[in-house]
Tab-separated table of C-alpha atoms in Angstrom:
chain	number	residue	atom	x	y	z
A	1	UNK	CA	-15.749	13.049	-70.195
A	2	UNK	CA	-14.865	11.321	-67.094
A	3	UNK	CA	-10.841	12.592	-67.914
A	4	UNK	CA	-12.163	15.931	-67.308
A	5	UNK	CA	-12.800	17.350	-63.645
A	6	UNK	CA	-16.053	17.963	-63.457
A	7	UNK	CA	-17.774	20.532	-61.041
A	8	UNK	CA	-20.904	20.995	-59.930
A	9	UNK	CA	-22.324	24.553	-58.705
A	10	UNK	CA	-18.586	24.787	-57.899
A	11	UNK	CA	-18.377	21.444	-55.842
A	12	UNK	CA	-15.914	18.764	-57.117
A	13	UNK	CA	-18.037	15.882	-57.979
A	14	UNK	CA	-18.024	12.563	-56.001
A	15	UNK	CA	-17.874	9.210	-56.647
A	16	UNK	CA	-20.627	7.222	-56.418
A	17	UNK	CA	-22.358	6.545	-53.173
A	18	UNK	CA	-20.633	3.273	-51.681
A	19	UNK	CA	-24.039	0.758	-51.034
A	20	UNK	CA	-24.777	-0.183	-47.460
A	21	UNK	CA	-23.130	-2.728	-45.692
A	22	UNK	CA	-24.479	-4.434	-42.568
A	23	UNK	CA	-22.630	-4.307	-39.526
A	24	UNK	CA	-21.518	-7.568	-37.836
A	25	UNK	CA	-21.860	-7.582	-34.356
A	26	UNK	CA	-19.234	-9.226	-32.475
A	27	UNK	CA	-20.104	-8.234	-28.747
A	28	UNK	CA	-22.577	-5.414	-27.184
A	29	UNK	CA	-20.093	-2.855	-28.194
A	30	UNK	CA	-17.921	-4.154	-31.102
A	31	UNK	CA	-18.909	-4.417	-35.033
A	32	UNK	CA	-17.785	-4.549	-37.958
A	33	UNK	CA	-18.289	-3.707	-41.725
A	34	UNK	CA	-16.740	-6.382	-43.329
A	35	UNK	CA	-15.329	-5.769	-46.826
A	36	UNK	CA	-15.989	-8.560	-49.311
A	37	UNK	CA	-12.843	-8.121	-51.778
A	38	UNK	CA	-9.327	-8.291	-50.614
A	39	UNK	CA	-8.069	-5.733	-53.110
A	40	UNK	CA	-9.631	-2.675	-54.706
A	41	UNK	CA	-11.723	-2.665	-57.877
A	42	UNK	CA	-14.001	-0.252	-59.933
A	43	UNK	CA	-16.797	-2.688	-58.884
A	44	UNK	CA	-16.081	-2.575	-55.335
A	45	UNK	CA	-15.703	1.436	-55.459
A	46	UNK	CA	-12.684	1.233	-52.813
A	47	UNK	CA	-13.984	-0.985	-50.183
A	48	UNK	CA	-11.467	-4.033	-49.294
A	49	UNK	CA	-11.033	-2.833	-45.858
A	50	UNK	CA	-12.653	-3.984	-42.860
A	51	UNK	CA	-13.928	-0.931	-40.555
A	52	UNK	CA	-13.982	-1.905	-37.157
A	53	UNK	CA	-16.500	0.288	-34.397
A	54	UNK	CA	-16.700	0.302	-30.976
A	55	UNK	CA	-19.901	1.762	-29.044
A	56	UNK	CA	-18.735	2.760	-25.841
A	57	UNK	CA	-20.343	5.001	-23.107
A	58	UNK	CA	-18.342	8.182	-24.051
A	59	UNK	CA	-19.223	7.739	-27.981
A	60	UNK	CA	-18.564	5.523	-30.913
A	61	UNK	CA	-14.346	4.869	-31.990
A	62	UNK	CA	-13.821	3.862	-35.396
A	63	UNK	CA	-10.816	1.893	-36.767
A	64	UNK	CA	-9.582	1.884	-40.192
A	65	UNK	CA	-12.420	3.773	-41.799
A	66	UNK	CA	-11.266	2.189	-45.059
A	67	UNK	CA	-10.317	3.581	-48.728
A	68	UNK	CA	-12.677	6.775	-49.450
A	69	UNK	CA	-14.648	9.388	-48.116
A	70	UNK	CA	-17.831	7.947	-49.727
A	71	UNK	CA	-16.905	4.275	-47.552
A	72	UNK	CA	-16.727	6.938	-44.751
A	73	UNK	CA	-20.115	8.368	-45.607
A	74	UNK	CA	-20.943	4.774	-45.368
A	75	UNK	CA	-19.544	3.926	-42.398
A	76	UNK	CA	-21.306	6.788	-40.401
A	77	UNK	CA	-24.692	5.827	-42.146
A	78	UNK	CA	-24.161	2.076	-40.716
A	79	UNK	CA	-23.108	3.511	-37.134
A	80	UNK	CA	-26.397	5.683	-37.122
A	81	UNK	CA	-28.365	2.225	-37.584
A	82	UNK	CA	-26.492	0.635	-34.619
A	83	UNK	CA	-26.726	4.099	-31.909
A	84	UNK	CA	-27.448	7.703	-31.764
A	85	UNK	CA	-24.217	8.247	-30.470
A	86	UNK	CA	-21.907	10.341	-31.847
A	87	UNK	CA	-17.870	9.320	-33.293
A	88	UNK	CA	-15.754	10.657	-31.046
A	89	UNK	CA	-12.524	9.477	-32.170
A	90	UNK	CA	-10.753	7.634	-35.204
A	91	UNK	CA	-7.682	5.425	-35.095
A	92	UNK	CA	-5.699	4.379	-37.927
A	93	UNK	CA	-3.397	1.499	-37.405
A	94	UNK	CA	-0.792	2.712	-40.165
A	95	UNK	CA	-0.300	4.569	-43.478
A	96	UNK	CA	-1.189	2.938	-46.103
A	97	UNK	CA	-4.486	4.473	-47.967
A	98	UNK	CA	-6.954	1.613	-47.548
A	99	UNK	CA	-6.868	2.592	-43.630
A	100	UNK	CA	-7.265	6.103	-43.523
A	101	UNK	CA	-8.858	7.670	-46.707
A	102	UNK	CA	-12.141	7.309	-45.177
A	103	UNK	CA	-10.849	9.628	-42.223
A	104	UNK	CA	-12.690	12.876	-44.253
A	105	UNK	CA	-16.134	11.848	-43.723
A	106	UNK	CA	-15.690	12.042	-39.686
A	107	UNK	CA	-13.537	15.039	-39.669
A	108	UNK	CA	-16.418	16.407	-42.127
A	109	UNK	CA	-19.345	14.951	-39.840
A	110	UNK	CA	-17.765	15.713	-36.680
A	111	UNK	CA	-15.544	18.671	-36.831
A	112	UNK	CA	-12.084	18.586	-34.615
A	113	UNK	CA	-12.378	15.024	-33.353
A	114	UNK	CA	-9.123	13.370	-32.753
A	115	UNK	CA	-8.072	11.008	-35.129
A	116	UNK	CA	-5.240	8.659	-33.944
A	117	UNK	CA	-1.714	6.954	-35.219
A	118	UNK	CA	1.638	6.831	-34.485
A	119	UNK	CA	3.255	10.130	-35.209
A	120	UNK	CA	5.653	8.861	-38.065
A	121	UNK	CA	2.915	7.424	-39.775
A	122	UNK	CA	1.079	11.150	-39.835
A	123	UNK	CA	4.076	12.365	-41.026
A	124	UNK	CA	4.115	10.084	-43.731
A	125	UNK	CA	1.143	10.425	-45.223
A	126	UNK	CA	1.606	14.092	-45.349
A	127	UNK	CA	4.658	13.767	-46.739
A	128	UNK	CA	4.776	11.732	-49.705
A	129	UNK	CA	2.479	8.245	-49.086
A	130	UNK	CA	-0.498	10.251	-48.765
A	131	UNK	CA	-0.607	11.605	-52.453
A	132	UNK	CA	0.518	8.407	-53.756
A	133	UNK	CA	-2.507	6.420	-51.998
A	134	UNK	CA	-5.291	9.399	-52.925
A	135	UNK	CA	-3.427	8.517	-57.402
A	136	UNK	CA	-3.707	4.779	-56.626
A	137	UNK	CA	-7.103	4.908	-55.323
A	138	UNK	CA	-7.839	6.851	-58.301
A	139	UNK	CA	-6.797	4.592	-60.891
A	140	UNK	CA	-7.577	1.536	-59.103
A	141	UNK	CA	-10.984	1.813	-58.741
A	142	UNK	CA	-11.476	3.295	-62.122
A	143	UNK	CA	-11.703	6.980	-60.061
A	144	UNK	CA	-14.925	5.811	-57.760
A	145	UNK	CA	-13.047	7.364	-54.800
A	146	UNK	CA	-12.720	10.985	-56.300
A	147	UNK	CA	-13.761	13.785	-54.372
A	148	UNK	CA	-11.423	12.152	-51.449
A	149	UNK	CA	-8.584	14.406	-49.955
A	150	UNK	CA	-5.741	13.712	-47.994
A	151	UNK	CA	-7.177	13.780	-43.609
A	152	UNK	CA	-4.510	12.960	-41.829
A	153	UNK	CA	-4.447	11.527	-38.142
A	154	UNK	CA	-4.239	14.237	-36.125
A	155	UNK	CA	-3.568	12.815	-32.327
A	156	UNK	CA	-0.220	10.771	-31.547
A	157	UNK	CA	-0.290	7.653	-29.963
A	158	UNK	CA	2.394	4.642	-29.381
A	159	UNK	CA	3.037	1.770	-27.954
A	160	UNK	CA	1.752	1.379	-24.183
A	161	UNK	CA	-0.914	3.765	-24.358
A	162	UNK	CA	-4.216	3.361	-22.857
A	163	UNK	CA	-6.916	5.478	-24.695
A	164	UNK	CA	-10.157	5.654	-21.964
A	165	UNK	CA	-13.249	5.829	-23.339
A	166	UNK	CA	-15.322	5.211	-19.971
A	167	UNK	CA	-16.658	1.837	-19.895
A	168	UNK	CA	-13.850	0.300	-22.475
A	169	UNK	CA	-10.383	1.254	-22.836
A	170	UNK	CA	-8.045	0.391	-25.963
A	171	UNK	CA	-4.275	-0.688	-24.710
A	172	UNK	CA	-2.216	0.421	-27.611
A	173	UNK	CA	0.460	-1.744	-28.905
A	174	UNK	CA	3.523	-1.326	-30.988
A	175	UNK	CA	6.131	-4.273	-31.553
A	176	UNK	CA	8.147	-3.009	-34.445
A	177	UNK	CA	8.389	-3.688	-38.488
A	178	UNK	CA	6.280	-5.702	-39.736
A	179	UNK	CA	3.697	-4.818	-42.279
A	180	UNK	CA	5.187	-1.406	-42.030
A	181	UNK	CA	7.694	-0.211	-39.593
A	182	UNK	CA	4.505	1.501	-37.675
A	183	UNK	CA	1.805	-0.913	-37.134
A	184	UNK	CA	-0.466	-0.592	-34.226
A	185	UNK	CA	-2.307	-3.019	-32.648
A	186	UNK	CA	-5.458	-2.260	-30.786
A	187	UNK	CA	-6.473	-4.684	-27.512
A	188	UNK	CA	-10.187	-4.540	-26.358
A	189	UNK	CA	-10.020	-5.344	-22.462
A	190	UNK	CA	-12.301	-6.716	-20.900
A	191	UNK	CA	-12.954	-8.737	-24.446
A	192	UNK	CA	-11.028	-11.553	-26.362
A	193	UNK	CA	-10.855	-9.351	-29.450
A	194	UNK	CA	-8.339	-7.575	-30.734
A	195	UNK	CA	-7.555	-5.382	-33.827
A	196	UNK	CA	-4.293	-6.052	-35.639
A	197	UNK	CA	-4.344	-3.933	-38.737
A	198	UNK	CA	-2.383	-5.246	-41.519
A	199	UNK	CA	-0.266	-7.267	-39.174
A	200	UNK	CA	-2.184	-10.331	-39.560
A	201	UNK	CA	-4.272	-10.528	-42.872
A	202	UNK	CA	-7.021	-13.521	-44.029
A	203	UNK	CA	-5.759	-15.251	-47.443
A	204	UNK	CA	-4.192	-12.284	-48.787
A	205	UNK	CA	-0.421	-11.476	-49.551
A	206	UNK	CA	-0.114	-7.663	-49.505
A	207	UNK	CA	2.231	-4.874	-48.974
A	208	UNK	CA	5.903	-5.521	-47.548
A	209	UNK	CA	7.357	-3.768	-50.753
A	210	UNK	CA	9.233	-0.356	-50.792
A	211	UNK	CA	11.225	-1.701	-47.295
A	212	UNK	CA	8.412	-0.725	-45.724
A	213	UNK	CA	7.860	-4.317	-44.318
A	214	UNK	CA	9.895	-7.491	-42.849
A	215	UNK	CA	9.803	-11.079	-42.772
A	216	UNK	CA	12.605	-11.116	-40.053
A	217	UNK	CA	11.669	-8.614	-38.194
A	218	UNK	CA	7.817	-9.392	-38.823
A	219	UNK	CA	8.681	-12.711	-37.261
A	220	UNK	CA	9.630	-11.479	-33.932
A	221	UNK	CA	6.657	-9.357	-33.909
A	222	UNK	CA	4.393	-11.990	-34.504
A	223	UNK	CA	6.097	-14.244	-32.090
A	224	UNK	CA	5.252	-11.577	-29.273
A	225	UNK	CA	1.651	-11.428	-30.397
A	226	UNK	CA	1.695	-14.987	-29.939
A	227	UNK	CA	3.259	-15.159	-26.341
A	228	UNK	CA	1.021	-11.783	-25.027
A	229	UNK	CA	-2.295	-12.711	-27.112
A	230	UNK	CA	-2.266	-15.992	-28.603
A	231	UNK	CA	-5.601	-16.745	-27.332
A	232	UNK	CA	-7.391	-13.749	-28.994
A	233	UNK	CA	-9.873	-13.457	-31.755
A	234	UNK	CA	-8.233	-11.136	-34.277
A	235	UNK	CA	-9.916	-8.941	-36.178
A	236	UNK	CA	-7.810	-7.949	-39.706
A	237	UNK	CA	-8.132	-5.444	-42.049
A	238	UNK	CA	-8.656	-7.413	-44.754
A	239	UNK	CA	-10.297	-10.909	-44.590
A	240	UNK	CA	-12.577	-12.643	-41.515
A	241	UNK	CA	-11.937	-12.367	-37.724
A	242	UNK	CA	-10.768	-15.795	-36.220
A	243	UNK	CA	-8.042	-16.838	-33.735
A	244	UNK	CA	-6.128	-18.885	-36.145
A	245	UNK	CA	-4.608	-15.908	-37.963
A	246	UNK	CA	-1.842	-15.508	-35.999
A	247	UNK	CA	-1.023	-19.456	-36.795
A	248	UNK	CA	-1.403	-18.974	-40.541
A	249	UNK	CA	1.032	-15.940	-40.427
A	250	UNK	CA	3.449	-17.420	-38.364
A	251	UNK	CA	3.355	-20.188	-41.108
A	252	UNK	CA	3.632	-17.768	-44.257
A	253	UNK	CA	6.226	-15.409	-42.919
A	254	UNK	CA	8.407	-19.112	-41.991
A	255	UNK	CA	7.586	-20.538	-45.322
A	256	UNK	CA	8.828	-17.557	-47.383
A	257	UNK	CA	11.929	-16.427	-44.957
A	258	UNK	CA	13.554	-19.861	-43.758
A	259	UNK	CA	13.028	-21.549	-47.740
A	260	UNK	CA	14.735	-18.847	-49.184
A	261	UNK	CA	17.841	-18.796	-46.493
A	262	UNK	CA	17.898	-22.636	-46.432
A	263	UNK	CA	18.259	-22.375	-50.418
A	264	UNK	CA	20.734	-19.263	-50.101
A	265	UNK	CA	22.841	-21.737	-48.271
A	266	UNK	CA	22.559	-25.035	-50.076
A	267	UNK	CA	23.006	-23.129	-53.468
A	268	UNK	CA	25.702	-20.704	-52.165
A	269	UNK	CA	23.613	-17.574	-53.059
A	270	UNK	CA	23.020	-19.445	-57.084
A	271	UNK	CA	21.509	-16.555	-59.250
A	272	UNK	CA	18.616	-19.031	-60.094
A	273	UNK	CA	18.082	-18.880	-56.530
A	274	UNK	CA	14.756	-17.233	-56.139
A	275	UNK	CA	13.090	-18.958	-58.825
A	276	UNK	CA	14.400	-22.606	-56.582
A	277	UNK	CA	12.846	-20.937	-53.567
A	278	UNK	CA	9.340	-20.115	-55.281
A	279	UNK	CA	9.098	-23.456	-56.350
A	280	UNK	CA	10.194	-25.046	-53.482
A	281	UNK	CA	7.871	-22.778	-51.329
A	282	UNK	CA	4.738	-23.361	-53.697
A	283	UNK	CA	5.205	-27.464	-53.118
A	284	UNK	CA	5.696	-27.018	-49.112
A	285	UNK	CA	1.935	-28.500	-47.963
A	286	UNK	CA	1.197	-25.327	-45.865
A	287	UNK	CA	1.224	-23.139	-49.756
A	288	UNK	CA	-0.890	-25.592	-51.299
A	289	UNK	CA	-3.558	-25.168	-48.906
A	290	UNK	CA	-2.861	-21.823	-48.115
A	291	UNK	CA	-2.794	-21.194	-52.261
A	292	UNK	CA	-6.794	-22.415	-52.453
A	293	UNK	CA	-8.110	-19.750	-50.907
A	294	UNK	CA	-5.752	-16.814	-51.192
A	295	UNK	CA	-7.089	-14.332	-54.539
A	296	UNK	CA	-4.395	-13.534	-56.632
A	297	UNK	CA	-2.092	-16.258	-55.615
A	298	UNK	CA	0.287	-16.513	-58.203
A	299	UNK	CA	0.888	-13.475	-58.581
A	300	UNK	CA	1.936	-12.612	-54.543
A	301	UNK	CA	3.461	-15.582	-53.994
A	302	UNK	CA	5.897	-14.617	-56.571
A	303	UNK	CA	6.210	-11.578	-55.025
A	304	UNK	CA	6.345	-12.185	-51.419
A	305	UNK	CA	8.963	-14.648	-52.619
A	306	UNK	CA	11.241	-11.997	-54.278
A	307	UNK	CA	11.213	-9.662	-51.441
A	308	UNK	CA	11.554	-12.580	-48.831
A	309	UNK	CA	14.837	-13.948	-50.778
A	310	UNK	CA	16.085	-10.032	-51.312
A	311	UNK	CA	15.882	-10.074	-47.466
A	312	UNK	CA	17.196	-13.062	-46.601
A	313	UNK	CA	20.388	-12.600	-48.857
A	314	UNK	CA	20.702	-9.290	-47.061
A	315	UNK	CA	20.904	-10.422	-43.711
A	316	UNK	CA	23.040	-13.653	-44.486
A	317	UNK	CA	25.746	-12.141	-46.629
């Protein structure tokens, strides 16, 4: 049965082809192939992750080819639709799965490209995050993403960067922990988009677990987003492109973090404490909207709460 590895004339077998998904077209030069879901499913094979592409007169970049090599597969079908020209380079804004699985169908399609991150978050996905993303994947999706191995990014890039790609270049930004200490954000010139990764996110509490992420320290990264870009269109990995992202964050990451310190202090750090915060931070009016069209709500906001109070009673005792 499906436990069983099955192989083909010696080929591992795949999972299923991912169906076609239209790319939006933002400007002349930018699309993207917006994922529906905000987490991963067996129905949605794998794909909860925007890819954003770029057309520009040197060759097509791709960001965040999403969770699979069959969403890659995809991905380079869609680009074919838009122009005849080739990929010539991936970035992936950080190391979690959902952003760089896809990465094997473009090293596959077009051998010895360079595929971009910061270096630390190469290292980590060969390390030890790689493997765990290629299991998760696995059991997530009910194994629709099998036949994907482990690509990493192969070119190192940081923070002040300029990749030139003729007619458009990407400034490359790094502000510190947020999502993950190695997030990347991507600026268009010469557009009002930009591409934030995980950084900023569309009705959807994710990650931050494992200290990988920070409230605090998120904070004062979003707070320079805000002075440098505050006027942009961002584009997330997971939910729609709009300028009033960055607003929404600013909110959550305040909600969770300043509750749960405020409630450290008037309870003098009371063991019932995070269950106070929750429901303190579920009744603020920002969480009630913000809990109508977030999937999964209950469930992350108990989370995000947990991890913002474990952070807040680490930095204020």
């Amino acid at each position: 049965g499906s436990e069983m590895c099955i192989r083909d004339s010696g080929k591992t077998l795949m999972g299923p082809r991912v169906p076609d998904v239209k790319p939006t077209k933002l400007t002349d030069k930018l699309y993207v192939i917006k994922a529906r879901d905000k987490f991963p499913t067996p129905q949605n094979l794998g794909f909860f992750t925007n890819i954003t592409f770029l057309v520009t007169s040197k060759g097509v970049v791709v960001l965040d080819p999403s969770a699979s090599v069959e969403i890659g597969r995809m991905a380079i079908r869609m680009i074919k639709t838009v122009t005849p020209k080739p990929v010539i380079a991936v970035i992936n804004t950080h190391y979690h799965g959902d952003h760089w699985m896809g990465n094997q169908a473009f090293a596959e399609q077009f051998p010895g490209i360079p595929m971009y991150s910061m270096k630390e978050s190469a290292e980590a996905i060969k390390n030890v995050l790689g493997e765990q993303w290629i299991q998760m994947a696995l059991k997530t999706t009910d194994k629709a993403t099998r036949g994907t191995v482990i690509t990493p990014p192969n070119s190192f890039i940081k923070d002040g960067d300029v990749l030139d790609f003729g007619d458009t270049k990407l400034n490359i930004h790094h502000y510190g922990k947020c999502h993950t200490p190695y997030d990347l954000l991507v600026e268009f010139s010469g557009t009002p988009y930009m591409h934030v990764g995980d950084v900023l996110m569309g009705h959807r509490m994710a990650g931050m677990g494992d200290n990988e992420g920070s409230f605090l320290e998120g904070m004062k990264v979003l707070d320079k987003i805000k002075s440098n870009f505050g006027d942009r269109t961002f584009i997330p990995g997971h939910g729609q492109w709009r300028n009033t992202l960055l607003a929404e964050e600013i909110a959550l990451f305040q909600t969770l973090y300043n509750t749960s310190v405020a409630v450290i202090k008037e309870t003098n750090d009371d063991p019932n404490g995070v269950g106070i915060a929750l429901k303190r931070i579920k009744a603020t009016p920002f969480m009630v909207e913000y809990a109508k069209h977030t999937p999964d709500f209950e469930n992350s906001v108990a989370k995000w709460t947990s991890l913002a109070y474990l952070e807040a009673e680490q930095n204020n005792f």
